[in-house]
GROMACS .gro file of C-alpha atoms in nm:
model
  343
    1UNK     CA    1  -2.506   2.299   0.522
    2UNK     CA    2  -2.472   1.957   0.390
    3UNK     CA    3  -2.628   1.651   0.406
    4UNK     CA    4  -2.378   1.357   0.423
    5UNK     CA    5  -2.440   0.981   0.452
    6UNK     CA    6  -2.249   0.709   0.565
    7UNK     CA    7  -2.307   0.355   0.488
    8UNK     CA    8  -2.181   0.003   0.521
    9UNK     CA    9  -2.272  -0.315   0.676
   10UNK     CA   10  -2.352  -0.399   1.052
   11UNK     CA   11  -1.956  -0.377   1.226
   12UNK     CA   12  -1.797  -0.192   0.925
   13UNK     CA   13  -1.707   0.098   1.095
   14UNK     CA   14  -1.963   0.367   0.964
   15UNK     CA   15  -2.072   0.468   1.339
   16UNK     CA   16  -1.671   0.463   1.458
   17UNK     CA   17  -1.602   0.693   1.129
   18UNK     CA   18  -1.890   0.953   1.274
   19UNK     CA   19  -1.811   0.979   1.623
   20UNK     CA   20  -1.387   0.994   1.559
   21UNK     CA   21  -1.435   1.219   1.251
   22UNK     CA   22  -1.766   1.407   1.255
   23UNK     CA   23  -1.888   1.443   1.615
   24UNK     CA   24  -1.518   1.495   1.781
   25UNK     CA   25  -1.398   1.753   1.561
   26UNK     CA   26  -1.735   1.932   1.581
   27UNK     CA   27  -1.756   1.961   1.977
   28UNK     CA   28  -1.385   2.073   1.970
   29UNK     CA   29  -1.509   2.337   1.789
   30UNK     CA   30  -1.788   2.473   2.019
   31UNK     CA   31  -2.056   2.305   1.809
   32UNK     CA   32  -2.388   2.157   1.947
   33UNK     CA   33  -2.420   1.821   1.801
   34UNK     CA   34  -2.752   1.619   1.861
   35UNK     CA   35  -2.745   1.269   1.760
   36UNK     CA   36  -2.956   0.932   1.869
   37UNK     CA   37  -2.637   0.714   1.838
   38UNK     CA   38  -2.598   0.441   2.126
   39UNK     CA   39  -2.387   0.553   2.394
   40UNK     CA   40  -2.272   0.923   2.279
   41UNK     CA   41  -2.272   1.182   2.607
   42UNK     CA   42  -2.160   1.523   2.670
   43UNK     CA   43  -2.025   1.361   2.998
   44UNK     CA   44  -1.763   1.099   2.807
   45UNK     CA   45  -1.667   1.368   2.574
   46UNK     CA   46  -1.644   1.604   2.846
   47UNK     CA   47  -1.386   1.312   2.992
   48UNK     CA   48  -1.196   1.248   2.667
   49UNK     CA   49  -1.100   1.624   2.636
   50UNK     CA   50  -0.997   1.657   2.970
   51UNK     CA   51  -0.791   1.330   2.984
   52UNK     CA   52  -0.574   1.485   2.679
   53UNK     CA   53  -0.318   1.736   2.774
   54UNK     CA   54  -0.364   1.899   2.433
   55UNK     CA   55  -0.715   1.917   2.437
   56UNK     CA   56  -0.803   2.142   2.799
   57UNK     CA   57  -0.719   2.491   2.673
   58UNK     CA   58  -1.038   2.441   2.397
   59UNK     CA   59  -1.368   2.563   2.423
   60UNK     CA   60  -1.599   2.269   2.363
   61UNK     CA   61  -1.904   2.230   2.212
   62UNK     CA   62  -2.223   2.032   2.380
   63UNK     CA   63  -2.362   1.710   2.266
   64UNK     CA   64  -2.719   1.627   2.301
   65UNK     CA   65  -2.843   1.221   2.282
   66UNK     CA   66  -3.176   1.194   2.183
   67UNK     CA   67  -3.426   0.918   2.184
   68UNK     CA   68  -3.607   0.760   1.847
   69UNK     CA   69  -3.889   0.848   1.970
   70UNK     CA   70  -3.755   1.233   1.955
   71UNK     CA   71  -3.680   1.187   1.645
   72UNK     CA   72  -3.961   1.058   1.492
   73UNK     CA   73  -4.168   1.413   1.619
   74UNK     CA   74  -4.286   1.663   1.371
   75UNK     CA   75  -4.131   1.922   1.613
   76UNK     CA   76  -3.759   1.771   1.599
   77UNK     CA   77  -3.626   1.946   1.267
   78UNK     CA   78  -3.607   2.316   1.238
   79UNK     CA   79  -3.823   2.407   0.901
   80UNK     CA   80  -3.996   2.712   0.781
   81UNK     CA   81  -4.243   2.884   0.976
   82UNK     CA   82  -4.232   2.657   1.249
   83UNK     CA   83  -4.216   2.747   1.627
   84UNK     CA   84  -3.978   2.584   1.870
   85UNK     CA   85  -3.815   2.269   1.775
   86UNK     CA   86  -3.595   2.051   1.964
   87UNK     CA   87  -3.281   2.066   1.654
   88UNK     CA   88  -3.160   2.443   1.637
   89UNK     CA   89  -2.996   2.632   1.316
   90UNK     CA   90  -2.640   2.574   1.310
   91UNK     CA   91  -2.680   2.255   1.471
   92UNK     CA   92  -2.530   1.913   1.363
   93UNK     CA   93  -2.737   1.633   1.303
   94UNK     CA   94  -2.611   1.276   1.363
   95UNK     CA   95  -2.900   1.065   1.316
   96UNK     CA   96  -2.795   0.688   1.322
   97UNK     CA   97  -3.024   0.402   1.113
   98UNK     CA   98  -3.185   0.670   0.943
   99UNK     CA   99  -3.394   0.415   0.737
  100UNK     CA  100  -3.630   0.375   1.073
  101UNK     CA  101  -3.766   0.736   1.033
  102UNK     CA  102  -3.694   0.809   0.677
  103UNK     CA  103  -3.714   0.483   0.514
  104UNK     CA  104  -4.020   0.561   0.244
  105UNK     CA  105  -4.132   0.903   0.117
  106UNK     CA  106  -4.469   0.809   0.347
  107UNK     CA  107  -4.262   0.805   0.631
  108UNK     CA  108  -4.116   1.126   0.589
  109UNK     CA  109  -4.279   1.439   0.825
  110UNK     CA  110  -4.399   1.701   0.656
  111UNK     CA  111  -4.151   1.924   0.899
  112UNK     CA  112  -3.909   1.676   0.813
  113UNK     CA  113  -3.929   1.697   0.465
  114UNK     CA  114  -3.933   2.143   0.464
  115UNK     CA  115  -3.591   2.083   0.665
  116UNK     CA  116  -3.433   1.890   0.384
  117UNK     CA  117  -3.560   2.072   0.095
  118UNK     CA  118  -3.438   2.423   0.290
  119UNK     CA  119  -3.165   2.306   0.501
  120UNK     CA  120  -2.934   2.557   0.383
  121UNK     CA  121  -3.165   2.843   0.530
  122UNK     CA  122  -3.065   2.749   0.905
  123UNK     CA  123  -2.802   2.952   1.066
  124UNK     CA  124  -2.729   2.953   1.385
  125UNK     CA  125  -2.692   3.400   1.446
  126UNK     CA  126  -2.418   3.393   1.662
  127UNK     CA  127  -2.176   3.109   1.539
  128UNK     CA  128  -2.300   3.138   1.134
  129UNK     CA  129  -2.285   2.791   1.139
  130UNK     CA  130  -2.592   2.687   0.926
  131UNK     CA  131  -2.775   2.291   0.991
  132UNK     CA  132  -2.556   1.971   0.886
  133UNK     CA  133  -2.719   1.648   0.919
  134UNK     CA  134  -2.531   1.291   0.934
  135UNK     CA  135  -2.707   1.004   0.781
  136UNK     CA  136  -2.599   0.678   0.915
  137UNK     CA  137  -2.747   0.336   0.737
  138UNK     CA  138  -2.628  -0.006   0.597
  139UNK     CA  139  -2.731   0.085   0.280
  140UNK     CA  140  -2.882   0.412   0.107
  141UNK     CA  141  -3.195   0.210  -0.093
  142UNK     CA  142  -3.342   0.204   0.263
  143UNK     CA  143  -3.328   0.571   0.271
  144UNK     CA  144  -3.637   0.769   0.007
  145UNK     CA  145  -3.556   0.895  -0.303
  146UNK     CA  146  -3.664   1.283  -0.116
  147UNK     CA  147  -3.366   1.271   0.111
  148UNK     CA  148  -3.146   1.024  -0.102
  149UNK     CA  149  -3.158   1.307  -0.435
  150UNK     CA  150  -3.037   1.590  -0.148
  151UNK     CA  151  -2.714   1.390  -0.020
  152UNK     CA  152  -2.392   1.582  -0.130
  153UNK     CA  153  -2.133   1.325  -0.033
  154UNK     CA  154  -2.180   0.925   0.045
  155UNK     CA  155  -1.892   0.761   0.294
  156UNK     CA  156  -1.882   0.400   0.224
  157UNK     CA  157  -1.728   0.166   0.505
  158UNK     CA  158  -1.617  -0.171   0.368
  159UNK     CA  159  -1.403  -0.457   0.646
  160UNK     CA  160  -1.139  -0.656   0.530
  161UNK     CA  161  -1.293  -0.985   0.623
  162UNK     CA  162  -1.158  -1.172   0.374
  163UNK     CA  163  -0.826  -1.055   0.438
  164UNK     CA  164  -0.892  -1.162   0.810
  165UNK     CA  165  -0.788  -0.773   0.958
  166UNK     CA  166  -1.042  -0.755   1.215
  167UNK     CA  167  -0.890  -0.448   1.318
  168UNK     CA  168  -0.894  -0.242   0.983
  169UNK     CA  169  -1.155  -0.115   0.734
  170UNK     CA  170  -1.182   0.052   0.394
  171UNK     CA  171  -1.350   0.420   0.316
  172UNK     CA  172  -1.460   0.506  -0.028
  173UNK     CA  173  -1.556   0.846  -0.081
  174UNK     CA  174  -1.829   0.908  -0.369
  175UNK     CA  175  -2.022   1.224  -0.556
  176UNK     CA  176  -2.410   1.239  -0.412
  177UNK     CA  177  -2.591   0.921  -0.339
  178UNK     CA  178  -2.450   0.682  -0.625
  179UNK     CA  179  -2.215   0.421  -0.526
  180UNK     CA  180  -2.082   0.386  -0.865
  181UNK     CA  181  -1.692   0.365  -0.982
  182UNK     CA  182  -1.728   0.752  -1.178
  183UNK     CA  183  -1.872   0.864  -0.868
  184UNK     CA  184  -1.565   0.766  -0.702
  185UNK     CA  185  -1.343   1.055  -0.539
  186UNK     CA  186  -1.119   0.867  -0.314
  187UNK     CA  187  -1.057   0.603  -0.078
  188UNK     CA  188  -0.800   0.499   0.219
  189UNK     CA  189  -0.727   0.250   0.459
  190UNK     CA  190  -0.826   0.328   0.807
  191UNK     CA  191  -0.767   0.134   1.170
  192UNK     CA  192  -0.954   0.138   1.452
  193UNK     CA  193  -0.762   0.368   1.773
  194UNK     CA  194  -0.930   0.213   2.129
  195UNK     CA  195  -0.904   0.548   2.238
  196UNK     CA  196  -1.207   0.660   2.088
  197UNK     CA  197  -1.403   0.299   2.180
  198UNK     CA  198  -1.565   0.450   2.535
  199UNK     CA  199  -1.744   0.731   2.326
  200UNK     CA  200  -1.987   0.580   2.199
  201UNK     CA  201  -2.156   0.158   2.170
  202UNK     CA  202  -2.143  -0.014   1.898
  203UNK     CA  203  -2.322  -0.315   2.068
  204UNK     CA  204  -2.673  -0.282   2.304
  205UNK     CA  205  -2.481  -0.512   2.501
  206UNK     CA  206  -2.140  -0.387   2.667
  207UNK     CA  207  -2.032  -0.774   2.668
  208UNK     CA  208  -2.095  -0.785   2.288
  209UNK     CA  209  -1.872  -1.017   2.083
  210UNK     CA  210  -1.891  -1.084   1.742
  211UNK     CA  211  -1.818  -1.432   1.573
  212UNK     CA  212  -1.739  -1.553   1.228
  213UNK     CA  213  -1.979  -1.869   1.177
  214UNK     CA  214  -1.759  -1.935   0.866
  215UNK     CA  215  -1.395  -1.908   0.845
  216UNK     CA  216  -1.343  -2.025   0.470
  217UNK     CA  217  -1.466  -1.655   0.372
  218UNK     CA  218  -1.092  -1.532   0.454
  219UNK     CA  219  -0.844  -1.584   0.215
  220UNK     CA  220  -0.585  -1.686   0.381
  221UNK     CA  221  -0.739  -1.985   0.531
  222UNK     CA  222  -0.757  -2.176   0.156
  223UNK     CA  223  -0.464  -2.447   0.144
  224UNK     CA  224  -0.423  -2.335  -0.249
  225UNK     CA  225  -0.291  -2.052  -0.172
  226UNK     CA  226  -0.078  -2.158   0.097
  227UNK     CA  227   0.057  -2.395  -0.224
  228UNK     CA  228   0.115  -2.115  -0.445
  229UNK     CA  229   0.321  -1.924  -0.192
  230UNK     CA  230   0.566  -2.222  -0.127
  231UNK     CA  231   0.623  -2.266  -0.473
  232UNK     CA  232   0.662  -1.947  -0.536
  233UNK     CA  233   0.933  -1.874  -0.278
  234UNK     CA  234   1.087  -2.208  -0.359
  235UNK     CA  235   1.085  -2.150  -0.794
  236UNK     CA  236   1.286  -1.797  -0.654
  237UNK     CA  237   1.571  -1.944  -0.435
  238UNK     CA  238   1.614  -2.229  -0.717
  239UNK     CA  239   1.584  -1.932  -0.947
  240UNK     CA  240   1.870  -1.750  -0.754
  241UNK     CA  241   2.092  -2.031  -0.684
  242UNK     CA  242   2.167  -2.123  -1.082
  243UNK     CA  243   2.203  -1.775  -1.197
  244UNK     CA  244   2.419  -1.673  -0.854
  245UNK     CA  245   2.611  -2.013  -1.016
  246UNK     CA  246   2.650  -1.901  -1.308
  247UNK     CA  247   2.803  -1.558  -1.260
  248UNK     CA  248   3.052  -1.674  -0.946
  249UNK     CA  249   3.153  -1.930  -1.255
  250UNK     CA  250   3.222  -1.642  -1.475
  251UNK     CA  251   3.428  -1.456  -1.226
  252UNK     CA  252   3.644  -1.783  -1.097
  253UNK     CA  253   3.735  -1.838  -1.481
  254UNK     CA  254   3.859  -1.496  -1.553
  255UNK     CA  255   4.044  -1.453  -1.180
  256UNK     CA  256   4.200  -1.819  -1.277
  257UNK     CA  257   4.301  -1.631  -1.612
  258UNK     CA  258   4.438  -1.343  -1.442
  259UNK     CA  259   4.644  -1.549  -1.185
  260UNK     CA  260   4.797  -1.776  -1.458
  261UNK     CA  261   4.896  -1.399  -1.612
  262UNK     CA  262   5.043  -1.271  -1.320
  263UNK     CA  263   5.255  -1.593  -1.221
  264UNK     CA  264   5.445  -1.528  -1.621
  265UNK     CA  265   5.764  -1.392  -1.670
  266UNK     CA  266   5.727  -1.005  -1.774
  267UNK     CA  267   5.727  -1.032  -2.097
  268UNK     CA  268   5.933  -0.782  -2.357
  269UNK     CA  269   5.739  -0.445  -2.436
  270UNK     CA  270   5.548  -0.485  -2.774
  271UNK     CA  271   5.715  -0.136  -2.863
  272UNK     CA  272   6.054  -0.346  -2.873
  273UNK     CA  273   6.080  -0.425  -3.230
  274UNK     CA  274   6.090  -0.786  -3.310
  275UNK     CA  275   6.410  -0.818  -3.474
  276UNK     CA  276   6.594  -0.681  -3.150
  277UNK     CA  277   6.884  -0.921  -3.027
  278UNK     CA  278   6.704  -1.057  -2.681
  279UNK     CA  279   6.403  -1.156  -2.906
  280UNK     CA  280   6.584  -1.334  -3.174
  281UNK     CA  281   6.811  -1.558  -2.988
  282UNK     CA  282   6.525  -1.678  -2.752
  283UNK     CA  283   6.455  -2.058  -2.873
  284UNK     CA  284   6.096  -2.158  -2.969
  285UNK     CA  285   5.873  -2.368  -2.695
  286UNK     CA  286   5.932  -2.729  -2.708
  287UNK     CA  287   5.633  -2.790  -2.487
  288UNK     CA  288   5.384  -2.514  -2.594
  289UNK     CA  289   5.209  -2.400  -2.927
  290UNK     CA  290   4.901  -2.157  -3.022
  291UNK     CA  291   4.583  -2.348  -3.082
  292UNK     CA  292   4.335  -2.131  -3.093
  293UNK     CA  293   4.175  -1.783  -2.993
  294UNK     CA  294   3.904  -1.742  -2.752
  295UNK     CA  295   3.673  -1.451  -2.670
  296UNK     CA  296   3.468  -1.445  -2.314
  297UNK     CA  297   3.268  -1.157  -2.191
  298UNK     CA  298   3.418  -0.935  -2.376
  299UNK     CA  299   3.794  -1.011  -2.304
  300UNK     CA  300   4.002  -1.196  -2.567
  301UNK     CA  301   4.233  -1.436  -2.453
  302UNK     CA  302   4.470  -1.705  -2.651
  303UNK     CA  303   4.487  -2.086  -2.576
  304UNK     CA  304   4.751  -2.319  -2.585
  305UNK     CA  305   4.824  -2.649  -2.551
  306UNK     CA  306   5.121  -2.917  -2.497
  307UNK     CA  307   5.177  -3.298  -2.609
  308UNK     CA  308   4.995  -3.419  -2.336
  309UNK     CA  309   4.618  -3.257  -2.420
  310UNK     CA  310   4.684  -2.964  -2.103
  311UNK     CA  311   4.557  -2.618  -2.170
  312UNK     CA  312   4.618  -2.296  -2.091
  313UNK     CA  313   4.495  -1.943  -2.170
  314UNK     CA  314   4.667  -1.626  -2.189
  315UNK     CA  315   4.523  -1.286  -2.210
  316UNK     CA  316   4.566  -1.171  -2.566
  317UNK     CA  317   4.766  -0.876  -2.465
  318UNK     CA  318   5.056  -1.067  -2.443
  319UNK     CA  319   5.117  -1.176  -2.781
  320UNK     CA  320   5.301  -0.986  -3.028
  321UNK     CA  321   5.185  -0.976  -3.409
  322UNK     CA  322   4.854  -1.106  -3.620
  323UNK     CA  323   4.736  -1.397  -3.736
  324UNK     CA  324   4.967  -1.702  -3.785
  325UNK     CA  325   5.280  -1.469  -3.716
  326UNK     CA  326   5.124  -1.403  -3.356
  327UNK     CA  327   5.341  -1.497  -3.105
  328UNK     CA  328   5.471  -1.457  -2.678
  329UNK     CA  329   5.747  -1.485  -2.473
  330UNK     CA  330   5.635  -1.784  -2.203
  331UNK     CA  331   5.860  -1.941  -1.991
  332UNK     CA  332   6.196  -1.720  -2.138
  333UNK     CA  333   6.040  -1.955  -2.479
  334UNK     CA  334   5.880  -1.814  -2.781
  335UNK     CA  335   5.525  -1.979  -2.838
  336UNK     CA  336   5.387  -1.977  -3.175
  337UNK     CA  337   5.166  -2.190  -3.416
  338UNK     CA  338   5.471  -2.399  -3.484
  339UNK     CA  339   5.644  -2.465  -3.162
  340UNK     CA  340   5.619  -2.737  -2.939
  341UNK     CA  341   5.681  -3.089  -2.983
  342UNK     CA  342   5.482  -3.368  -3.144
  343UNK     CA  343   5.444  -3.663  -2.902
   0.00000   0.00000   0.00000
């Protein structure tokens, strides 16, 4: 048996969390549950099994609603030498605001307090099942220190109000009673499923709606941030659009280079030894020289020039020799460092 509590403020979805994953799997599993939360039948779980196609070859359990007033009787918790009481071994205990019985150690039945020093003693003789009992409250310092030093696991419900998700809630999962970060086990996001809305009320009133007096609490409501985002998405497409720029300039230059390549005579193979006879009688450029060298992105590539201040460059490839000997065949015309013409 365990005692388990779950906590969180009014609408955070602590009673939701019991009744979808405490209460429902129990019944489908032939447990008797007793529990004082608003709303909870036999009769609507009775309805929810049979509505599900899945769900009408199970043998269900039987819930019990009690009263606070039943609750608050020495004779409601099964404890050591007592006679009949209304909770049975094996049964699971749902008891919702808890801090309205068991709020001070005063408060606390002397029945009541033999059931949660021994709970592990009742066994239901048929099932084996032994007691479990489900403490619901906003907050565990309403609950005394007697039951509070007992709990094994604490389920904390937190809604994303600030976030503005009406819809979705938080559960931590911690170690015993202590809300603290090394008690910690695990947490996950959780939404609410309609489907499990007619089970139980989480209003007195069916017409219940709640309100937010004050909107500024969710985040995105606050005009700075709004800011930030624009200029964020803004500093990335100005971002993009230069470097995108920059590297379609890159590529234009070198398929410019590679067109102004393409559209050259084929040049003689450098195997064919310079002193051969169609080498030697080709005349030297009178419109182009060698002015330079030029390496870009890792390709090297030779420039040169006429009278007239035009450039050109020509992938290195093409020119036969080193240094100030280097020279190509452009235009059926030898270019070197000393052809063209002065103007």
């Amino acid at each position: 048996m365990s005692i388990t509590a779950y906590i969180g403020i009014l609408g955070s979805g602590k009673t939701y969390e019991v009744v979808r994953s405490v209460i429902l799997p129990a019944f489908l599993n032939g447990r008797r549950i007793v529990t004082n939360i608003e709303g909870v039948t036999h009769e609507k779980f009775m309805d929810f099994i049979l509505n599900d196609e899945k769900l009408k070859d199970i043998t269900p359990g039987i819930v019990i609603p009690v009263s606070d007033d039943d609750v608050n009787k020495e004779s409601f918790l099964p404890y050591k030498g007592s006679g009949e009481t209304f909770c049975k071994p094996g049964d699971l205990i749902c008891i919702d605001e808890a801090w309205r019985f068991w709020e001070t150690d005063k408060m606390l039945l002397t029945g009541h307090r033999s059931f949660f020093a021994e709970h592990r003693h009742f066994a239901d003789k048929e099932s084996g099942f032994t007691c479990d009992i489900v403490i619901i409250s906003q907050d565990l310092g309403s609950i005394c220190r007697f039951i509070k030093s007992r709990i094994e696991t604490t389920y904390r419900m937190q809604k994303h109000l600030a976030l503005g998700l009406a819809k979705r809630y938080r559960v931590d999962i911690y170690m015993g009673a202590k809300t603290y970060k090394k008690s910690l086990t695990s947490s996950y996001q959780e939404k609410y499923n309609p489907k499990y809305f007619p089970l139980f009320h989480s209003h007195d009133e069916r017409n219940a709606k709640e309100t937010r007096v004050d909107k500024r609490q969710n985040i995105f409501r606050q005009a700075k941030l709004w800011i930030m985002f624009l200029f964020s998405i803004i500093s990335f497409a100005v971002a993009t659009y230069f470097i995108s720029s920059f590297l379609n300039r890159g590529q234009t230059s070198s398929q410019n280079i590679v067109h102004a390549q393409k559209t050259e005579p084929a040049a003689p193979l450098p195997s064919v030894a310079p002193s051969s006879p169609p080498v030697a009688v080709l005349p030297l450029s009178r419109t182009w020289k060698i002015s330079g060298t030029l390496k870009d992105h890792g390709a090297d590539f030779v420039i040169i020039s006429d009278s007239n201040g035009a450039f050109r460059l020509i992938g290195k490839e093409v020119f036969i020799g080193q240094g100030m000997m280097m020279y190509a065949l452009i235009d059926n015309e030898r270019v070197t460092y000393f052809s063209g013409s002065v103007k």
